Coordinates of C-alpha atoms in Angstrom, one line a residue:
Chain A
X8 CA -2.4 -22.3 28.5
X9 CA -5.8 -23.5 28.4
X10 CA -6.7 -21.0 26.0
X11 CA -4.2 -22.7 23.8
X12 CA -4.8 -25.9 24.2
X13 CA -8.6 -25.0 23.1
X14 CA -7.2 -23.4 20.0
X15 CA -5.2 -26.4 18.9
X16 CA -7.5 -28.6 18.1
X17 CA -9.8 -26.9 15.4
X18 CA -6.6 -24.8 13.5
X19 CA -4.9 -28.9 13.5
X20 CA -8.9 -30.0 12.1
X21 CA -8.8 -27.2 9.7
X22 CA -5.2 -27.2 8.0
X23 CA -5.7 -30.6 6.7
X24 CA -3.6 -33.3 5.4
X25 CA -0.5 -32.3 3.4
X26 CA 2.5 -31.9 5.2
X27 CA 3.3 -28.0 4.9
X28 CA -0.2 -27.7 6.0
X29 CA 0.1 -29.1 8.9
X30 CA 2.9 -26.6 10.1
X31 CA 1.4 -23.8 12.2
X32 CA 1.3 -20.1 10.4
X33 CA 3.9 -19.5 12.7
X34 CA 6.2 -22.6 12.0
X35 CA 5.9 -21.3 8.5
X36 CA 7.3 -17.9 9.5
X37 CA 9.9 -19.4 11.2
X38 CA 11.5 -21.5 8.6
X39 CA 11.6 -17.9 6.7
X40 CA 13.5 -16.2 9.5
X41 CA 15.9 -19.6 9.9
X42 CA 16.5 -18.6 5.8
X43 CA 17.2 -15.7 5.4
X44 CA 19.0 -12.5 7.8
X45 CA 15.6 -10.1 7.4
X46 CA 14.7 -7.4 9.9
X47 CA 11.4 -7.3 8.3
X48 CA 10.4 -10.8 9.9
X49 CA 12.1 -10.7 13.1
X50 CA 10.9 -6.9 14.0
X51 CA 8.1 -8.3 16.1
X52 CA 9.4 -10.8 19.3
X53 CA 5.9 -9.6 20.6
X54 CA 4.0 -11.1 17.4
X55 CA 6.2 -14.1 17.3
X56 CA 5.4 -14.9 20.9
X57 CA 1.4 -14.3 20.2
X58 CA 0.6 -16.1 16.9
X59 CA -0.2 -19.6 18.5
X60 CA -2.6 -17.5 20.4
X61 CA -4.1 -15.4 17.5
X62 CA -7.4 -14.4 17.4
X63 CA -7.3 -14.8 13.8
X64 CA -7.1 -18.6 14.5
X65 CA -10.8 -18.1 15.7
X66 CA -12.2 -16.9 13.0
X67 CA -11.1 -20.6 10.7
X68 CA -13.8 -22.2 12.8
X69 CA -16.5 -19.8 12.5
X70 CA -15.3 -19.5 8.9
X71 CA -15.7 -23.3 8.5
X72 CA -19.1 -23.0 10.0
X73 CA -20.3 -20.6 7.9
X74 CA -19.3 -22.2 5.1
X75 CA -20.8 -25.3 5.1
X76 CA -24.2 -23.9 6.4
X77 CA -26.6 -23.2 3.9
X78 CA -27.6 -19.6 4.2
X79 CA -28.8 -16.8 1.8
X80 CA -32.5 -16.4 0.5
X81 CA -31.4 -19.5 -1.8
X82 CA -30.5 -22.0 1.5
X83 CA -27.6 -23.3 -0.2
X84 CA -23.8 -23.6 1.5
X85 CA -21.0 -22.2 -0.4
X86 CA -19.5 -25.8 -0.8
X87 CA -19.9 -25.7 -5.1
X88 CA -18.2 -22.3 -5.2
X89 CA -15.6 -22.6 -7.6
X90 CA -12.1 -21.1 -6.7
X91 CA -10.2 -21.8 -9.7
X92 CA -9.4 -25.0 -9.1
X93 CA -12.5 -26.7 -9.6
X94 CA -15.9 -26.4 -7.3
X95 CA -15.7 -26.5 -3.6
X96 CA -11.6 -27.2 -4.2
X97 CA -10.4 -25.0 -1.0
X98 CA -7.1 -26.9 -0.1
X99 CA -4.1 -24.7 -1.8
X100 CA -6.9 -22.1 -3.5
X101 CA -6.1 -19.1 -1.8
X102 CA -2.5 -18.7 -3.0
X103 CA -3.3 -18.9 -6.5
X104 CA -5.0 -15.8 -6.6
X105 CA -5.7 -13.4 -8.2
X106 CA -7.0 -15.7 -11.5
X107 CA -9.3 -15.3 -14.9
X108 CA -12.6 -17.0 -14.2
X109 CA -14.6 -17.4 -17.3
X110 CA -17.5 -17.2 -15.4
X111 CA -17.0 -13.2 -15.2
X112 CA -14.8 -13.0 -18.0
X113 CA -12.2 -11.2 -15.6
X114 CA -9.4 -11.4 -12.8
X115 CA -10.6 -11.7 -9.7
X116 CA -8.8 -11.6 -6.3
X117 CA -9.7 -13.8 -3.6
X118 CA -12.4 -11.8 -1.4
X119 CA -14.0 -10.5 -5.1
X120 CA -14.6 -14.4 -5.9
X121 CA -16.5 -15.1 -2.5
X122 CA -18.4 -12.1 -2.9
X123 CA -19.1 -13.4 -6.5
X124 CA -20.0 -17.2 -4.7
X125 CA -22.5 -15.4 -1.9
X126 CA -24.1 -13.2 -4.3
X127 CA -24.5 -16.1 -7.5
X128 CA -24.6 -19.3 -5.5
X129 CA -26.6 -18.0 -2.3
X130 CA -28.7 -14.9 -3.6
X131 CA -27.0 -12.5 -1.2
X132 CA -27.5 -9.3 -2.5
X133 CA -25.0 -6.2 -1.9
X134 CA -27.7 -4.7 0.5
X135 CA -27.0 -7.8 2.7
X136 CA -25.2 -7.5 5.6
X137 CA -23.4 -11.0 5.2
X138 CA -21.9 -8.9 1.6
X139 CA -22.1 -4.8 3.1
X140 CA -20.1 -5.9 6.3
X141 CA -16.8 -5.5 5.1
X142 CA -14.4 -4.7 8.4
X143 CA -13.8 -6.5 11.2
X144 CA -13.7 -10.2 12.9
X145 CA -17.3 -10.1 13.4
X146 CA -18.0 -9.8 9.1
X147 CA -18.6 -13.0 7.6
X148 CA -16.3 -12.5 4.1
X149 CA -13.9 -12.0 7.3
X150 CA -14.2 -15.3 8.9
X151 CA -15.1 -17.1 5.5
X152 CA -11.8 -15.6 3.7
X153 CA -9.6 -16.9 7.2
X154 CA -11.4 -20.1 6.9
X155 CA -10.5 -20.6 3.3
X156 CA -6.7 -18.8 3.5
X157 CA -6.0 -21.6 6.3
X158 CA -6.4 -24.0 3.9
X159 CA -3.4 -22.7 2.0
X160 CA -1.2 -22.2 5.0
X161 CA 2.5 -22.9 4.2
X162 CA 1.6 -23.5 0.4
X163 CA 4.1 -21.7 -2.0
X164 CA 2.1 -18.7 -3.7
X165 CA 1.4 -19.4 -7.1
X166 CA -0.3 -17.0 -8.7
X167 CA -1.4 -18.5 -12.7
X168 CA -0.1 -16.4 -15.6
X169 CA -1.7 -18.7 -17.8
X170 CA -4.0 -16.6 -19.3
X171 CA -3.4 -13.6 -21.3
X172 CA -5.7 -11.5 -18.3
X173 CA -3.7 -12.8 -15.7
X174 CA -0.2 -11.7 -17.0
X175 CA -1.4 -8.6 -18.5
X176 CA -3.1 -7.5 -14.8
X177 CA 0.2 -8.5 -13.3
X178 CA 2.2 -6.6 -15.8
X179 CA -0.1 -3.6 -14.9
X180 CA 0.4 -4.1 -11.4
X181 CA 4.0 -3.2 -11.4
X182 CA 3.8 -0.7 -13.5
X183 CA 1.2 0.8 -11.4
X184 CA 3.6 -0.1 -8.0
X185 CA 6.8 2.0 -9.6
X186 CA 4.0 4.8 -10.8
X187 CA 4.8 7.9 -8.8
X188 CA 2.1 10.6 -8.4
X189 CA 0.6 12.5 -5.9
X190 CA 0.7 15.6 -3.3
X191 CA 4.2 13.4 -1.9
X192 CA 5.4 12.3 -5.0
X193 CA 5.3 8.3 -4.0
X194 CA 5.0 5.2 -5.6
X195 CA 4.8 1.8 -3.8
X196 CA 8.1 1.2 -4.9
X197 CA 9.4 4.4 -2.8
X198 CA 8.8 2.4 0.4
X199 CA 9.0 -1.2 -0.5
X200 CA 11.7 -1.6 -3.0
X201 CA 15.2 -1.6 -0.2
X202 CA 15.9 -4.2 2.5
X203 CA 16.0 -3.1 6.3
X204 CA 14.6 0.1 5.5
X205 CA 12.1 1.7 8.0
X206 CA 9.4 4.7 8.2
X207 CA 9.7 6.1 11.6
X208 CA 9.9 3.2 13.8
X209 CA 8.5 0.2 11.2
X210 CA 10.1 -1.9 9.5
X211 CA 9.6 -2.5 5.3
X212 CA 9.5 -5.4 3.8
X213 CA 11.4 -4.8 0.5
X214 CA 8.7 -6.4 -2.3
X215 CA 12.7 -7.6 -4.3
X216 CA 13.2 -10.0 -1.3
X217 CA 10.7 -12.9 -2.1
X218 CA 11.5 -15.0 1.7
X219 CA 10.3 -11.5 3.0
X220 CA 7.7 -10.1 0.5
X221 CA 5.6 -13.4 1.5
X222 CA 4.9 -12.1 4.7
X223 CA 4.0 -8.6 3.5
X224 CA 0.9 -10.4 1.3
X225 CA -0.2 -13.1 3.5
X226 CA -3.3 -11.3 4.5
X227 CA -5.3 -11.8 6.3
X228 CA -3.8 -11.5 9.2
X229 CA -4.7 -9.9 12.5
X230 CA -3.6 -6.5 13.1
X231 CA -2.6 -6.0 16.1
X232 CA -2.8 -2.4 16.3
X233 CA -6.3 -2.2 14.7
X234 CA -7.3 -5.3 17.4
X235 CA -9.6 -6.9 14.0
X236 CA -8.4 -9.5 11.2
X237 CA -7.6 -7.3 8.5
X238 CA -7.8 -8.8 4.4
X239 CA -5.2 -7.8 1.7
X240 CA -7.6 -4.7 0.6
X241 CA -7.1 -2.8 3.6
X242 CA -3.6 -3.1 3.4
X243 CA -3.5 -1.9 -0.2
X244 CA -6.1 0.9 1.1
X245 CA -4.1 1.7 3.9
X246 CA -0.9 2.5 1.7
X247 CA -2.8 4.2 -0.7
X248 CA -4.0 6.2 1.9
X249 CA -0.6 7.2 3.6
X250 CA 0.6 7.9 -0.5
X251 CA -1.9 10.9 -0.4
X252 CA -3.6 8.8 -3.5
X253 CA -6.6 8.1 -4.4
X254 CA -8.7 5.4 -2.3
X255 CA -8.7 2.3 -4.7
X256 CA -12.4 0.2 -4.9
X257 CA -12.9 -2.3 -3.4
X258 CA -12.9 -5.3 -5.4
X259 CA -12.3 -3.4 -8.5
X260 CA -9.3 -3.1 -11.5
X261 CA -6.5 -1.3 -9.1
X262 CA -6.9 -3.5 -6.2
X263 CA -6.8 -6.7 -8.6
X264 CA -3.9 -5.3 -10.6
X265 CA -1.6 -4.5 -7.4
X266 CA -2.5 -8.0 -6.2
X267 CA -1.7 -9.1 -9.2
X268 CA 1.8 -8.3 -8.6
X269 CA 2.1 -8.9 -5.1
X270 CA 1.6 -12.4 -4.9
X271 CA 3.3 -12.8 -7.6
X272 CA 6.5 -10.9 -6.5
X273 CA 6.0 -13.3 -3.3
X274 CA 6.1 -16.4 -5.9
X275 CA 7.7 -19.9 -4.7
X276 CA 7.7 -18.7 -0.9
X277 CA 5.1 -19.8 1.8
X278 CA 1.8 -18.0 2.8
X279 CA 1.7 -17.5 6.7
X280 CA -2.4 -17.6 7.0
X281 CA -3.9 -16.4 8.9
X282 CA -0.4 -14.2 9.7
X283 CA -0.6 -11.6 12.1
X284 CA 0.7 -7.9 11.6
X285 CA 1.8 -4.9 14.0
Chain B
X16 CA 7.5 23.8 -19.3
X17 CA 6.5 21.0 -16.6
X18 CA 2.7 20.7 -17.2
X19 CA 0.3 17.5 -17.0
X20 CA -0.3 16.1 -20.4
X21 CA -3.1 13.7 -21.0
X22 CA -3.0 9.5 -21.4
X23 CA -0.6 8.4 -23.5
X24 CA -2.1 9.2 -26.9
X25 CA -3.0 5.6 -27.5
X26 CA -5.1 4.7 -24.5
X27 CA -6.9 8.3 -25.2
X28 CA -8.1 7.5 -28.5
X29 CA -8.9 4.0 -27.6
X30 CA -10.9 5.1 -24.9
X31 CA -12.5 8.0 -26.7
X32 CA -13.4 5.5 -29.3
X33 CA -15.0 2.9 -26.9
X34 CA -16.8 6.0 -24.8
X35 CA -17.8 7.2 -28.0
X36 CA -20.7 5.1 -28.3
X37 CA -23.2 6.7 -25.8
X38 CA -22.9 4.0 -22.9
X39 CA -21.5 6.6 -20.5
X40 CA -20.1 3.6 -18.3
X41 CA -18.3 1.3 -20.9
X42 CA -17.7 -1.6 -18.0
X43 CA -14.0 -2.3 -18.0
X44 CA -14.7 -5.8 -18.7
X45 CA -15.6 -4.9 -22.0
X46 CA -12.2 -3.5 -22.8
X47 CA -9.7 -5.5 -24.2
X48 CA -7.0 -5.8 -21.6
X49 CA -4.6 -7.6 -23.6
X50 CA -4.2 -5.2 -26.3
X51 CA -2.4 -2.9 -24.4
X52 CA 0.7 -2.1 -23.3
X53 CA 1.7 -2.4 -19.6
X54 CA 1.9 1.1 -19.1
X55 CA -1.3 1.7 -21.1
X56 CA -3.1 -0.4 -19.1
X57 CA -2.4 1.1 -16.1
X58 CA -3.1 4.7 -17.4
X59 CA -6.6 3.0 -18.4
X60 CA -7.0 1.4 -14.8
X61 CA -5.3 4.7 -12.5
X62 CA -7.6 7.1 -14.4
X63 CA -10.6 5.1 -17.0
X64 CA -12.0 1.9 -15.5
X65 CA -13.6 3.1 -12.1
X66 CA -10.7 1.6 -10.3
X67 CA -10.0 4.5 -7.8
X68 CA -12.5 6.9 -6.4
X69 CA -11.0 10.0 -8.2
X70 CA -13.8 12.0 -7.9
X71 CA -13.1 12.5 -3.9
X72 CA -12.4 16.3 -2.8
X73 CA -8.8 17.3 -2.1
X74 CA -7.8 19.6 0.2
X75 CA -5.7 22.0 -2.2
X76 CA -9.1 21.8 -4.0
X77 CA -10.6 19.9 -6.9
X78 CA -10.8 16.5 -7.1
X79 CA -8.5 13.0 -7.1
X80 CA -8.3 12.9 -10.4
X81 CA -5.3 15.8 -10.8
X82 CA -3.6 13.7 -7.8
X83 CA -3.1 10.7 -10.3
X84 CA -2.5 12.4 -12.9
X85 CA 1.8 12.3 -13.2
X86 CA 3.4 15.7 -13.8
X87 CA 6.5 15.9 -15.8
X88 CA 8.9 14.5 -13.0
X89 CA 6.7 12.0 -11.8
X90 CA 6.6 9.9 -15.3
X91 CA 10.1 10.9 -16.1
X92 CA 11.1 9.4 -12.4
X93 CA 9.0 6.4 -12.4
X94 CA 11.3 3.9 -13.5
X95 CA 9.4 0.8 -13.8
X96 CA 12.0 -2.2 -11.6
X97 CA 13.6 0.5 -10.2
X98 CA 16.8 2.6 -10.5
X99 CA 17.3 6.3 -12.3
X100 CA 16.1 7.5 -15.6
X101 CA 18.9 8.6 -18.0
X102 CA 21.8 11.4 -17.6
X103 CA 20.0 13.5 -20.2
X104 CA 16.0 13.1 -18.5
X105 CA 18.3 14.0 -15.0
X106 CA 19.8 17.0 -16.0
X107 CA 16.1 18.2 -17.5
X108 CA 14.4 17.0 -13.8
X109 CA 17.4 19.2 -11.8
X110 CA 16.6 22.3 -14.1
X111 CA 13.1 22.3 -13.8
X112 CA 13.0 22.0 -10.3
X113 CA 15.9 24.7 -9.6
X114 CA 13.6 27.0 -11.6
X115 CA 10.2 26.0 -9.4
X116 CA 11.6 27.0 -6.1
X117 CA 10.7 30.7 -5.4
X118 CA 12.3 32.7 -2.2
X119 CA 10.2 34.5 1.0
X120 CA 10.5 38.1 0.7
X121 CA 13.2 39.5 2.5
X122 CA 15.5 36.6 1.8
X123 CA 16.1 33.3 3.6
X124 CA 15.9 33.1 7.2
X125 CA 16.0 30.8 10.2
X126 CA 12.8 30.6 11.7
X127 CA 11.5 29.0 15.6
X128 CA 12.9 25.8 15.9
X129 CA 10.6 24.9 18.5
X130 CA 7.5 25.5 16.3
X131 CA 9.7 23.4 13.2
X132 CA 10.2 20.5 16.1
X133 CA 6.9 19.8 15.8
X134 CA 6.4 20.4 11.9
X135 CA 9.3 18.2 11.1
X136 CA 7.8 15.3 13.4
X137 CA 4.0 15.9 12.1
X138 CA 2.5 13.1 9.3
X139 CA -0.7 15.1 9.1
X140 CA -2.5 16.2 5.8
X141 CA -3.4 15.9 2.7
X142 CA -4.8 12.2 3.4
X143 CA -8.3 11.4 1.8
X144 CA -10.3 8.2 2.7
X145 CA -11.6 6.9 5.6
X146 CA -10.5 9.6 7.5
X147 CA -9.6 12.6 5.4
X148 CA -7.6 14.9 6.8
X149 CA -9.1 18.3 7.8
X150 CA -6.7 21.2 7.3
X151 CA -7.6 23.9 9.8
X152 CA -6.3 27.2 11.4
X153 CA -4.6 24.7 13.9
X154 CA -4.1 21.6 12.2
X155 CA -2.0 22.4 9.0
X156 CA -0.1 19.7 7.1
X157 CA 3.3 18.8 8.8
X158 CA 6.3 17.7 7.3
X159 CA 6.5 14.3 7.2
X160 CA 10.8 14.3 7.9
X161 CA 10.5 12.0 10.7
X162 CA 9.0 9.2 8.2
X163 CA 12.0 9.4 6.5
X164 CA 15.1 11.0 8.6
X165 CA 16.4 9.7 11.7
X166 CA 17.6 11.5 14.8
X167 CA 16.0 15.1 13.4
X168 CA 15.1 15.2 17.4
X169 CA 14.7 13.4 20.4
X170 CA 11.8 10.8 18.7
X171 CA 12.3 7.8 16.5
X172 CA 12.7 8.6 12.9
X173 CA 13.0 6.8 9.3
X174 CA 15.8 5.7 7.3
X175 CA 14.3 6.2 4.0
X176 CA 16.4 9.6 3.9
X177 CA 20.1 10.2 5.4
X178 CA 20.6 10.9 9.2
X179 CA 20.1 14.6 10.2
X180 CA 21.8 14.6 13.8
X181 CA 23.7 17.4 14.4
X182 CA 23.4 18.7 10.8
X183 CA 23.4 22.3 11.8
X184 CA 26.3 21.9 13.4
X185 CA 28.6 20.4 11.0
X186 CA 27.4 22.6 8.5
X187 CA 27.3 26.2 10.1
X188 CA 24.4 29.1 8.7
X189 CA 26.2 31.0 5.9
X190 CA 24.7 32.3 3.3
X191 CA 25.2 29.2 1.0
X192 CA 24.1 26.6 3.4
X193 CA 20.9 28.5 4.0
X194 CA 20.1 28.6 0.4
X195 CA 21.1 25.1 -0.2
X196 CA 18.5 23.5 2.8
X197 CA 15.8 26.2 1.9
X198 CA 16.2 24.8 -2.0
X199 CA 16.4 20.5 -0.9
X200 CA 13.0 21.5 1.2
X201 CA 11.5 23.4 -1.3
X202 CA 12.3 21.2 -4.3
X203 CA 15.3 18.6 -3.3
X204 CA 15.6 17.6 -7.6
X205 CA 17.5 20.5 -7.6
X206 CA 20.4 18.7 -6.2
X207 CA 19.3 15.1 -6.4
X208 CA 17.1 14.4 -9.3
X209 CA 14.7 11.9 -9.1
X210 CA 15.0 11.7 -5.5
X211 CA 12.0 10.2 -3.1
X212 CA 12.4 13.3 -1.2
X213 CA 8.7 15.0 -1.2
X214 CA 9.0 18.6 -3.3
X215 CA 7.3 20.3 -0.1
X216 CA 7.9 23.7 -1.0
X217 CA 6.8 23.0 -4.5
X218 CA 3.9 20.9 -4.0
X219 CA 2.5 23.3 -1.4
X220 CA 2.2 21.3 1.5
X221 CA 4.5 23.7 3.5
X222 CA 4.4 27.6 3.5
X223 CA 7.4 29.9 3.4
X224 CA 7.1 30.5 7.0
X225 CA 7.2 26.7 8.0
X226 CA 10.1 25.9 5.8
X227 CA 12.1 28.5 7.8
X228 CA 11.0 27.1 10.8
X229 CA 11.7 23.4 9.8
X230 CA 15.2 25.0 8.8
X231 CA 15.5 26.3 12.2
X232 CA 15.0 23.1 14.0
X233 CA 17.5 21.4 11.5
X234 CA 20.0 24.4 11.9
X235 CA 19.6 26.5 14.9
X236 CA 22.9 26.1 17.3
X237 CA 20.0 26.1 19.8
X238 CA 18.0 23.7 18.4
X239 CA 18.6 20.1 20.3
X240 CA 19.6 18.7 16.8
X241 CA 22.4 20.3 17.3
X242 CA 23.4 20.1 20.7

């Protein structure tokens, strides 16, 4: 109870103004379940029951924090970092990732665009712990990337196609999500293109099902089973890893390409951030 | 008749013409994205642009890279949106993989169910990362049914695949039904191609031996499948 009452306060500071915003991560996930019959969602009572307690709720704060301090051998804050949608724009950034920058003259998803921020804006180098820390509630592209993915909390994802880049990653993406290879013959799609379908005992979301897709992307969310916020790479690590694939790099063409065509397969529907997984 | 070919001819040449130059690491960003096709440009990503740390040892030995790489049935079964490839591209999957099963000496036999219990319910193997699986005298790769088939035993199982419970026992052991689980294990395209059933048999992860003791567990009037 008290607990709660403690977390209230900041995650209400944090979410903002705009009316989907101020729904909880977990309101958000309930107006899913409330539209449409999805085992997927509703597999977890247990999750349902802890998300106004999440410890990924935490991390906003400390995200926040960190954020507006100016750190880094150049003192600055991140506050002119530019997320697409003009510098230090946070409100309804995260869910239109990945995008072009012109900047880099490439795609970027969300946590390669901090890094990008922390390296160019505050001199962090990749030697630096606040950049090599990667895993875990304590890293600080773990709190910073809850902090910011708050601020897009029940927004529709929107992923722009605007540029030739964006739609040609995308279009990559899926290709690359049907591609089947491997020592088990699988492709994404071999898991995550049916409804109510499970391996062993969980659940898959089914990535044709948009209302249940948004869930499967709105990362990052605290896993319950690894007891750490995890971000949208591990997840696509994770699978690749269970494929018997190759492990994708971090921040590089695969990763951006399947998120590419994640978010965008979860297009029109809500982000639950921070969500929280099994 | 089923080998690896290379890239599709296009993204080979345009990569051999943008390598060509002597800058051993031609960033991707460099590349013109735009120019290619869908499916080229996820050859390009998969296997050119650094995207996936293919040069990571495997345990059937060799690297990542011949992972990626798709073998005949793979590209003829990827079907981007879904769904089956052509009547024509099925029939050439099924006969391929009816001729890539080969047979234990001594013909097909029912193994120890007990030991195929706990091969059937085993994810182990062939996993590389951040923890790669290390295949050992006692820790070989399992069979991975339980992701996919319900009720094989007494533990929680999949529905990606049908239900197995009691399989055995609607089915019998002739002669015919041994032959035809021994050939959906080794190579399940033989009956249904393009299906997401692993080729276990055919992809090495599981011997001779452990397919007859997998059989065993699925067949065996003994076996608790069954009863």
């Amino acid at each position: 109870m008290f607990r709660k009452a403690l977390l209230a306060l900041p995650v209400a500071l944090a979410l903002g103004a705009t009316a989907n915003a101020q729904k909880a991560p977990e309101d958000v996930l309930q107006g899913l379940i409330d539209s449409i019959d999805s085992s997927y969602l509703t597999q977890s009572e247990m999750n349902l029951m802890m998300m106004p307690d999440s410890p990924a709720l935490w991390l906003i704060d400390d995200g926040k924090d960190l954020f507006h301090e100016a750190r880094g051998p150049n003192n600055v804050s991140l506050e002119t970092c530019d997320f697409g949608k003009g510098p230090g724009v946070l409100e309804g950034a995260f869910v239109e990732f990945p995008r072009f920058f012109e900047d880099t003259g490439r795609v970027m998803d969300f946590e390669s665009r901090l890094v990008h921020c922390m390296k160019t804006i505050q001199g962090f180098t990749d030697d630096d712990p606040a950049i090599r820390t990667k895993h875990g509630n304590a890293a600080d592209i773990t709190k910073l990337q809850t902090y910011v993915a708050s601020l897009s909390n029940g927004h529709a994802w929107n992923p722009p196609m605007d540029h030739p880049m964006e739609q040609a990653m995308r279009d990559a993406g899926e290709v690359i999500f049907y591609r089947r290879a491997g020592t088990m013959d699988f492709s994404c799609s071999t898991c995550h293109a049916a409804t109510g379908k499970r391996i062993r005992a969980s659940v898959l979301p089914n990535s044709n099902v948009p209302e249940e897709w948004t869930k499967a992307v709105s990362w990052p969310a605290f896993r319950v089973g690894h007891d750490n916020v995890r971000s949208a790479q591990h997840r696509v690590g994770e699978c690749y890893w269970q494929m018997r694939h190759a492990e994708p790099v971090w921040g590089g063409t695969g990763m951006t390409a399947i998120i590419s065509y994640w978010n965008d397969r979860a297009r029109g529907q809500p982000a639950i951030l921070p969500d929280m997984k099994r | 008749m089923f080998k690896k070919t290379s890239l599709a001819a296009g993204v080979a040449a345009f990569a051999a013409f943008l390598f060509a130059g002597g800058s051993s690491i031609a960033a991707a960003d460099e590349v013109d994205f735009t120019a290619m096709s869908a499916e080229e440009l996820a050859e390009y990503i998969i296997l050119e642009s650094g995207g996936f740390h293919l040069d990571a040892a495997v345990q059937e030995g060799g690297t990542m890279r011949a992972r990626m790489e798709q073998d005949d049935m793979q590209r003829a079964c990827s079907v981007v949106g879904g769904g089956k490839p052509d009547a024509a591209t099925l029939e050439a999957v099924r006969t391929a993989a009816a001729a890539s099963i080969t047979y234990p000496e001594g013909g097909i036999k029912l193994g120890d169910w007990q030991k195929g219990r706990e091969l059937s319910w085993s994810g182990f193997g062939f996993r590389v990362g951040h923890r790669t699986d290390e295949h050992s005298g006692n820790r070989q790769p399992g069979g991975n049914c339980a992701n996919c088939h319900q009720k094989v035993g007494d533990r929680d199982g999949g529905t990606l695949g049908p239900d197995l419970t009691g399989y055995g026992k609607a089915r019998g052991t002739s002669d015919a039904m041994l032959k035809y689980v021994y050939d959906v294990i080794y190579n399940a395209h033989a009956y249904f191609p393009c299906t997401q059933m692993p080729r276990m048999g055919a992809q090495g992860v599981l011997t001779h031996a452990q397919i007859a003791d997998i059989m065993a567990w699925l067949l065996d009037p003994e076996s608790p499948v069954n009863q």
